[in-house]
Short mmCIF file of C-alpha atoms in Angstrom, two decimals:
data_model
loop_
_atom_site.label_atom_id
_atom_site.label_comp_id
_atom_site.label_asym_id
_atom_site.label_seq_id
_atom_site.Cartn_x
_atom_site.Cartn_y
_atom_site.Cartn_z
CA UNK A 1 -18.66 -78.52 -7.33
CA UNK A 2 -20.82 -77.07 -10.23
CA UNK A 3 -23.87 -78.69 -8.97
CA UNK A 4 -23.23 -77.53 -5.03
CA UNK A 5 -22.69 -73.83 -5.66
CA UNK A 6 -24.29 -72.79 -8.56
CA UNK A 7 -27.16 -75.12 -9.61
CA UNK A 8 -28.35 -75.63 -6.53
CA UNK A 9 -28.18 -72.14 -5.14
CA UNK A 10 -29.54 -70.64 -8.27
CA UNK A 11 -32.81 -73.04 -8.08
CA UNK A 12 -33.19 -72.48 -4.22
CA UNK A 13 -33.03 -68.90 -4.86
CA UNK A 14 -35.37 -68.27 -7.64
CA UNK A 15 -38.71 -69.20 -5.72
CA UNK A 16 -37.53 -67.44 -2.54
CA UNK A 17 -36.97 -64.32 -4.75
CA UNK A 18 -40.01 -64.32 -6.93
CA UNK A 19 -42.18 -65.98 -4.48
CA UNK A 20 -41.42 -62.66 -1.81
CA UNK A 21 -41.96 -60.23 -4.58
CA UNK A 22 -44.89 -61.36 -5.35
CA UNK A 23 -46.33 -61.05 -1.71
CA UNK A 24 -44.78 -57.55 -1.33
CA UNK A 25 -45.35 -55.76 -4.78
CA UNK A 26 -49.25 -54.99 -4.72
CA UNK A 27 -51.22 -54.97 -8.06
CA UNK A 28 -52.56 -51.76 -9.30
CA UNK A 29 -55.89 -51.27 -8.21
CA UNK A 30 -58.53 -48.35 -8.89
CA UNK A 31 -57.41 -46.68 -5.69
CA UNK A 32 -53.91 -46.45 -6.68
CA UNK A 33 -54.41 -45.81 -10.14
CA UNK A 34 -56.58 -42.83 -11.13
CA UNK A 35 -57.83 -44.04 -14.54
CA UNK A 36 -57.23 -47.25 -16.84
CA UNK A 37 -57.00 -46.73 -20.34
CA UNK A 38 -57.99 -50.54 -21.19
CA UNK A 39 -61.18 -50.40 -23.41
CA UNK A 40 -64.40 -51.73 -22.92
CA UNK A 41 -65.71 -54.35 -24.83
CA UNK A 42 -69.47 -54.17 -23.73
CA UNK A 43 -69.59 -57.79 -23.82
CA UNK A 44 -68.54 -58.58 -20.48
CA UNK A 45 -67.20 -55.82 -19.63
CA UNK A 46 -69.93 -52.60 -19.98
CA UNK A 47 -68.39 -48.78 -19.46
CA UNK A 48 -71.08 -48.13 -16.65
CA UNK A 49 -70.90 -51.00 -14.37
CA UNK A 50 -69.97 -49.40 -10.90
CA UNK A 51 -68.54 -51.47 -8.50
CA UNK A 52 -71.11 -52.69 -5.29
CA UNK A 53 -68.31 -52.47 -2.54
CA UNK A 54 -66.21 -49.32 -3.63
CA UNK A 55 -69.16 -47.58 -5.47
CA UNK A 56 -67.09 -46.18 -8.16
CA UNK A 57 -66.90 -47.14 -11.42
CA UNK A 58 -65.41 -50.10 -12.67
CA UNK A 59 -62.26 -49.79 -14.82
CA UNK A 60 -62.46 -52.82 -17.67
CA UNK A 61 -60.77 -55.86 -16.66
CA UNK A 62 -61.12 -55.34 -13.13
CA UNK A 63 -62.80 -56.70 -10.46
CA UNK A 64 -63.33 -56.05 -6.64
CA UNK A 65 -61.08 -58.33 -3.94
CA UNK A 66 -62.74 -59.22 -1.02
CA UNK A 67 -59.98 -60.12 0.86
CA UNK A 68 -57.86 -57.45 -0.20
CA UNK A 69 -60.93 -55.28 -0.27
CA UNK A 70 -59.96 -53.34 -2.91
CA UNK A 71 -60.88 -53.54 -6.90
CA UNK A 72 -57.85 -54.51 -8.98
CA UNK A 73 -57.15 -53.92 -12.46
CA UNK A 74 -56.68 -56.81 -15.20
CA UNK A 75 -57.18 -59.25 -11.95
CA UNK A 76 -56.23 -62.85 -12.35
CA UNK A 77 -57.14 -64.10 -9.03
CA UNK A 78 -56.50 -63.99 -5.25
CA UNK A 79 -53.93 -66.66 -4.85
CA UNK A 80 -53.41 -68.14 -1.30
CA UNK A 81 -50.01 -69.41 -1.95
CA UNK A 82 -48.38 -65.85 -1.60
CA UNK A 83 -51.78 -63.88 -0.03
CA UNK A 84 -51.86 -61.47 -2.45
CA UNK A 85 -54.01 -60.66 -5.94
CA UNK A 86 -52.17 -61.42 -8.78
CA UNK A 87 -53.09 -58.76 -11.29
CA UNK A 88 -51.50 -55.66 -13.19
CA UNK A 89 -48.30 -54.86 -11.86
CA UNK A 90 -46.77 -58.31 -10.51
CA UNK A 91 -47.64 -60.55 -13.14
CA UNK A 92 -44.19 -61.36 -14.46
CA UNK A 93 -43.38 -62.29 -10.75
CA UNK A 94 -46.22 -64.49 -10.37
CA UNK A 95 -45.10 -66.24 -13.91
CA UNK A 96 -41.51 -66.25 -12.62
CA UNK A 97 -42.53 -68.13 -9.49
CA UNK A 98 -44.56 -70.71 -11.64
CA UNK A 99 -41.52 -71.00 -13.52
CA UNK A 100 -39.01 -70.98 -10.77
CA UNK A 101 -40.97 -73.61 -9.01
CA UNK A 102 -41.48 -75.77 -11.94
CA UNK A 103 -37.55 -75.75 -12.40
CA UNK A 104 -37.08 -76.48 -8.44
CA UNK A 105 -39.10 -79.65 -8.55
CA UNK A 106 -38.14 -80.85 -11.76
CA UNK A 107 -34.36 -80.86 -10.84
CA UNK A 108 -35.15 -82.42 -7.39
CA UNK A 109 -37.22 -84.96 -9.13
CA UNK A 110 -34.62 -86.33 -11.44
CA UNK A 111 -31.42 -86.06 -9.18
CA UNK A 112 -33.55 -87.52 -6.57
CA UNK A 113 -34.06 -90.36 -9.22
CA UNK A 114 -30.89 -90.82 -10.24
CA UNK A 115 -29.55 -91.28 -6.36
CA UNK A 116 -32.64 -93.90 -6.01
CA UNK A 117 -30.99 -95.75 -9.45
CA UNK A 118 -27.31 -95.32 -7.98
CA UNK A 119 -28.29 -96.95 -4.62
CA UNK A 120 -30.16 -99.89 -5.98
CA UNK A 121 -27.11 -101.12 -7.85
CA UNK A 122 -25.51 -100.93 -3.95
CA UNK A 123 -28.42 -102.32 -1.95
CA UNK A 124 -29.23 -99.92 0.00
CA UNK A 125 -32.77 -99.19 1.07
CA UNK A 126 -34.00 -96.42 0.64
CA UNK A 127 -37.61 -95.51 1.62
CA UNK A 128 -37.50 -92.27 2.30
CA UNK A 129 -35.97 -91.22 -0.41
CA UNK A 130 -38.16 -92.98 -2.72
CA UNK A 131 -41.42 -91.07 -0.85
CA UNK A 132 -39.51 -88.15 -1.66
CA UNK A 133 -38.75 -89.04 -5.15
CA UNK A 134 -42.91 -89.98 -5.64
CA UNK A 135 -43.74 -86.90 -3.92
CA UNK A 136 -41.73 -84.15 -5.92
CA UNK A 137 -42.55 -86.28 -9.09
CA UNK A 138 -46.26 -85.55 -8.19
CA UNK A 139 -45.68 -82.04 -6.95
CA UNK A 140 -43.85 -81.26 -10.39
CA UNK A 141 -47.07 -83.06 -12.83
CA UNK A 142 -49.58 -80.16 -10.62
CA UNK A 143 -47.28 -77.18 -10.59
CA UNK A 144 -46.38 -78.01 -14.17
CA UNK A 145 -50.36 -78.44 -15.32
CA UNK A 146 -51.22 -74.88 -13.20
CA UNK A 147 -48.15 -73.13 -15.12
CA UNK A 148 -49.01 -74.85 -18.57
CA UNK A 149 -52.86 -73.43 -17.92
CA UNK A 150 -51.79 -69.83 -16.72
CA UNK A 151 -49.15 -69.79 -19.67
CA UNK A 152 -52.02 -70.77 -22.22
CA UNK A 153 -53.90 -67.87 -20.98
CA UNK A 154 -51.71 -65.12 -21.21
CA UNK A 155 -50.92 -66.83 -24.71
CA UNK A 156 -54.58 -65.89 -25.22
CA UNK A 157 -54.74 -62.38 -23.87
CA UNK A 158 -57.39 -63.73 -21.05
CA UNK A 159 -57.03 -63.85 -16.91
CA UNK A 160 -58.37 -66.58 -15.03
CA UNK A 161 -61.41 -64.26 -14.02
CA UNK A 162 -61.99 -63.44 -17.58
CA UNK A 163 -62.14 -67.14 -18.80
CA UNK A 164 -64.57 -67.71 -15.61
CA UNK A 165 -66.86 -65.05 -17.13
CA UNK A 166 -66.36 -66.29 -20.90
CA UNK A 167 -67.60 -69.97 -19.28
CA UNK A 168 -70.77 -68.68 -17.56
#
């Protein structure tokens, strides 16, 4: 009963919730925010670098979208999964789906696991449900390596785009 209508629900839930705020809620960008108070640390990141697409100047930590065709502060990258730039102002959702999703699939992985065990002691086959089993085991290990990464970075103050930079 526990398991049917409030684990399960809850787990369902969380991606579908953070996964549609993250494609609605925009990140701030230089159009919707008049100035950024984020300094400049003139390494990579100079105080008169003016953007080639928008021609205005470039707030630090931000950099121009060319899908979204917009400049967007403290950018961390475009991200296909939800068609949106994750950036200042919908971080914690984008984190939240990582998180959410990494909970989903781990959940599914082991009750999936423990029905494959159950079954085996009463011989009955089931292939499907072991592709299933292999393939939210696998989906968990890459969801769980992207989160572990993204966490790491926000540990260190960086965005993806700023660790790109750091690396050239």
């Amino acid at each position: 009963f526990l398991e049917r209508f409030l684990i399960v629900p809850l787990l369902l839930l969380g991606p579908i919730i953070t996964g549609y705020l993250c494609m609605t809620i925009e990140p701030d960008s230089t159009k919707s925010l008049a100035d950024c108070r984020v300094p400049f640390d003139e390494i990579i990141f100079h105080s008169d670098t003016v953007c080639q697409t928008c021609h205005k100047i470039k707030p630090a930590r931000s950099k121009h979208c060319s899908i979204c065709n917009k400049c967007i502060l403290m950018v961390d990258h475009h991200c296909i999964w939800v068609n949106n730039c994750i950036g200042k102002g919908n971080y914690k959702y984008f984190y939240g789906f990582l998180l959410s999703n990494v909970m989903l699939l781990s959940y599914s992985f082991l009750r999936l696991t423990s029905i494959q065990l159950m079954s085996q002691t009463e011989n009955i086959k089931t292939k499907p449900m072991l592709v299933l089993t292999i393939l939210t085991g696998c989906f968990d290990i890459i969801v769980a390596v992207f989160s572990y990464t993204q966490f790491n970075l926000v540990h260190d103050g960086m965005t993806t785009n700023e660790q790109d930079k750091w690396f050239t």
